[in-house]
Amino acid sequence: MFKQILEISVMNLKNLPSRLGSSSVIVVGIAGVVGVLIAILSMAVGFTATLDRGGEADRGIILRGGTAQGELTSQIDTRRMFYVGTLDGIELSSAEVYMVADIPKRSNLSPANVVIRGVEQDAFAIRPEINIIEGRNFETGRNELIAGRSASQEFVGIGLGAEVNLRNSDWTIVGIFTADGSAYESELWADMPTTQSAFQRQGAVSSMRVKVSDPADIATLQETLDANPQADLQITSEEEFFSSQSEQLSTLISTFGYAVAAIMAIGAVFAALNTMYSAVATRTVEIATLRALGFGAVPVVVSVMIEAIVLAVLGGVLGAAIAYFGFNGFTASTLNQGTFSQVAFDFAVTPALIQSGIVWALGLGVIGGLFPAVRAARLPITVALRGE
C-alpha cells in the first residue's frame, strides 16, 4: 500500500505544472491567510516583548495602594517615601514623577500621549540598560530632557537640541538614550526635583523604583507593607507589572488576528475544495484506470491529500515569507491602555509565529483535500472509465 501511495503521489506532484493555474489558487489563498495571521500576531508579540524588556525580577515598582492601577493614578507623599527608604532588603531606590504630555506623531501629526518621567540619579543604577547614545545626560536643577530613541523617531520635535514646550515651560533635549528596546525608549526623562517644581508636583511622587538583592525579597517587602496599614503601599515586581500591562492589548490583537484569519480561511478552504474537486474531475479516467490496475482506494485518497497538503505548505511558506520580509522589525506605536500613553514597538515575526502559520496551512490543506480525495476513491470504476 505504501508503495502505491508513493507511486501515485509522485505522479500527481509531477503533473502539478500542467495544473499550475488552478493549483496556484490554493497556494495564493492560503498564503494570504497565513501572511495576514502572522502579520497581525507579530504586532501583539512585538508589543508584549517591548514591555517585557523593561522588567527584571530583582526590580520592583511601588505604587499607592487601594485604587492606584498604574503610575498615572498613583501618588506617594514625602512621608511614605522616607518610610520606603527604611525598609530592609532594598539596595537602591528612585522616587519618580510620571506624567503625560500631548506631542504630535510624525506619521499623521495627531496628538499622542508621551510619558514625561522625572527620575533621581539612582534610576540609572537601577536600570543599567539605559545608555546615552547621543548628547549627554540631563543636569540636576535645569529644564533638560533626555529622549528615548523610539520617542525621537516617532514624535514631532523630539530630537537632540530641540526645544519642547511642556505645560507652559520650555525644556531642551540634551540626549538620546536606548533601553534595550523596552517601553522606556518611548519616554522623555528629566531630573525629578526639577520636574516636581515645573509641574507643581511638590510633596509627592507617582511611584518608586527599587532594586532588591533577591527577587524573593519583593514578596517579603509586600508582607511588611501589609503589616503597616498607614503605609498604604503595594510593591510589584517589574516583570509582573509590565506583563499585566501588556495582557489586555495583546489579547485584543490576538483575538482580532485569529478572527480575521478564520474569515479568510473559510474562503481559502472553499478555493482549495473547488480546485481539488476540479483536479479530481479532470483526472477521473486516470484515477479509474489506476483502480482497474489494482491500486487501492486508500492510496488514491492519501495521494490526493498529499497533493493538497503540499500546495498548502507552499502557500504557508509563501505567506510566512511575505509576513517576515514585509513586517518583521516594522516600527509602529499604539496606546498602552495600562498607562494611557503611546508605546513605540517593532513587529516581531518569531519562529513560533511562523510555525503556527504553517500549522494553519496544513489544517487548511487537510480540510481542502479530504472531501475531494474521498470522492475520488468512491467513484465507481466502470462509470469513471467512461468519463462520467
PDB file of C-alpha atoms in Angstrom, residues 4-13 15-16 19 23 26 272-284 286-288 290-291 295-313 362 364-379:
ATOM      1  CA  GLN A   4       1.178   2.514  -4.250  1.00  0.00           C
ATOM      2  CA  ILE A   5       0.814   5.744  -2.240  1.00  0.00           C
ATOM      3  CA  LEU A   6       4.345   6.771  -3.184  1.00  0.00           C
ATOM      4  CA  GLU A   7       3.861   5.994  -6.882  1.00  0.00           C
ATOM      5  CA  ILE A   8       0.554   7.844  -7.205  1.00  0.00           C
ATOM      6  CA  SER A   9       1.762  10.801  -5.151  1.00  0.00           C
ATOM      7  CA  VAL A  10       4.920  11.203  -7.223  1.00  0.00           C
ATOM      8  CA  MET A  11       2.844  11.064 -10.403  1.00  0.00           C
ATOM      9  CA  ASN A  12       0.414  13.689  -9.062  1.00  0.00           C
ATOM     10  CA  LEU A  13       3.200  16.052  -7.996  1.00  0.00           C
ATOM     11  CA  ASN A  15       1.739  16.709 -13.067  1.00  0.00           C
ATOM     12  CA  LEU A  16       1.350  19.873 -10.972  1.00  0.00           C
ATOM     13  CA  ARG A  19      -2.326  22.409 -13.465  1.00  0.00           C
ATOM     14  CA  SER A  23      -3.018  24.923  -8.128  1.00  0.00           C
ATOM     15  CA  ILE A  26      -4.699  27.172  -3.319  1.00  0.00           C
ATOM     16  CA  ALA A 272      -8.981  24.554  -2.103  1.00  0.00           C
ATOM     17  CA  LEU A 273     -12.096  22.400  -2.281  1.00  0.00           C
ATOM     18  CA  ASN A 274     -13.028  23.820  -5.666  1.00  0.00           C
ATOM     19  CA  THR A 275      -9.505  23.346  -7.004  1.00  0.00           C
ATOM     20  CA  MET A 276      -9.142  19.794  -5.722  1.00  0.00           C
ATOM     21  CA  TYR A 277     -12.616  18.812  -6.932  1.00  0.00           C
ATOM     22  CA  SER A 278     -11.693  20.176 -10.372  1.00  0.00           C
ATOM     23  CA  ALA A 279      -8.417  18.269 -10.280  1.00  0.00           C
ATOM     24  CA  VAL A 280     -10.245  15.054  -9.424  1.00  0.00           C
ATOM     25  CA  ALA A 281     -12.871  15.682 -12.123  1.00  0.00           C
ATOM     26  CA  THR A 282     -10.249  16.180 -14.836  1.00  0.00           C
ATOM     27  CA  ARG A 283      -8.436  13.001 -13.768  1.00  0.00           C
ATOM     28  CA  THR A 284     -11.482  10.768 -13.414  1.00  0.00           C
ATOM     29  CA  GLU A 286      -6.808   8.383 -14.837  1.00  0.00           C
ATOM     30  CA  ILE A 287      -7.934   7.507 -11.310  1.00  0.00           C
ATOM     31  CA  ALA A 288     -10.311   4.825 -12.578  1.00  0.00           C
ATOM     32  CA  LEU A 290      -5.285   3.137 -11.592  1.00  0.00           C
ATOM     33  CA  ARG A 291      -8.084   1.450  -9.674  1.00  0.00           C
ATOM     34  CA  PHE A 295      -4.382   0.359  -6.959  1.00  0.00           C
ATOM     35  CA  GLY A 296      -6.491   0.540  -3.786  1.00  0.00           C
ATOM     36  CA  ALA A 297      -8.885   3.244  -2.650  1.00  0.00           C
ATOM     37  CA  VAL A 298      -6.721   4.222   0.322  1.00  0.00           C
ATOM     38  CA  PRO A 299      -3.639   5.067  -1.802  1.00  0.00           C
ATOM     39  CA  VAL A 300      -5.845   7.225  -4.035  1.00  0.00           C
ATOM     40  CA  VAL A 301      -7.257   9.111  -1.010  1.00  0.00           C
ATOM     41  CA  VAL A 302      -3.842   9.595   0.543  1.00  0.00           C
ATOM     42  CA  SER A 303      -2.236  10.733  -2.718  1.00  0.00           C
ATOM     43  CA  VAL A 304      -4.892  13.399  -3.275  1.00  0.00           C
ATOM     44  CA  MET A 305      -4.466  14.507   0.322  1.00  0.00           C
ATOM     45  CA  ILE A 306      -0.688  14.706  -0.113  1.00  0.00           C
ATOM     46  CA  GLU A 307      -1.115  16.913  -3.166  1.00  0.00           C
ATOM     47  CA  ALA A 308      -3.420  19.278  -1.262  1.00  0.00           C
ATOM     48  CA  ILE A 309      -1.067  19.371   1.719  1.00  0.00           C
ATOM     49  CA  VAL A 310       1.983  20.101  -0.466  1.00  0.00           C
ATOM     50  CA  LEU A 311       0.177  23.010  -2.079  1.00  0.00           C
ATOM     51  CA  ALA A 312      -0.955  24.226   1.341  1.00  0.00           C
ATOM     52  CA  VAL A 313       2.576  24.073   2.750  1.00  0.00           C
ATOM     53  CA  LEU A 362      -1.587  22.247   6.991  1.00  0.00           C
ATOM     54  CA  LEU A 364      -6.481  24.154   5.576  1.00  0.00           C
ATOM     55  CA  GLY A 365      -4.780  21.699   3.209  1.00  0.00           C
ATOM     56  CA  VAL A 366      -6.214  18.703   5.045  1.00  0.00           C
ATOM     57  CA  ILE A 367      -9.730  20.152   5.038  1.00  0.00           C
ATOM     58  CA  GLY A 368      -9.469  21.248   1.410  1.00  0.00           C
ATOM     59  CA  GLY A 369      -8.186  17.882   0.212  1.00  0.00           C
ATOM     60  CA  LEU A 370     -10.186  15.440   2.321  1.00  0.00           C
ATOM     61  CA  PHE A 371     -13.584  15.545   0.626  1.00  0.00           C
ATOM     62  CA  PRO A 372     -12.273  15.572  -2.975  1.00  0.00           C
ATOM     63  CA  ALA A 373      -9.988  12.667  -2.039  1.00  0.00           C
ATOM     64  CA  VAL A 374     -12.856  10.627  -0.647  1.00  0.00           C
ATOM     65  CA  ARG A 375     -14.920  11.379  -3.743  1.00  0.00           C
ATOM     66  CA  ALA A 376     -12.086  10.231  -5.992  1.00  0.00           C
ATOM     67  CA  ALA A 377     -11.810   6.930  -4.126  1.00  0.00           C
ATOM     68  CA  ARG A 378     -15.562   6.282  -4.178  1.00  0.00           C
ATOM     69  CA  LEU A 379     -16.036   6.754  -7.917  1.00  0.00           C
TER      70      LEU A 379
END
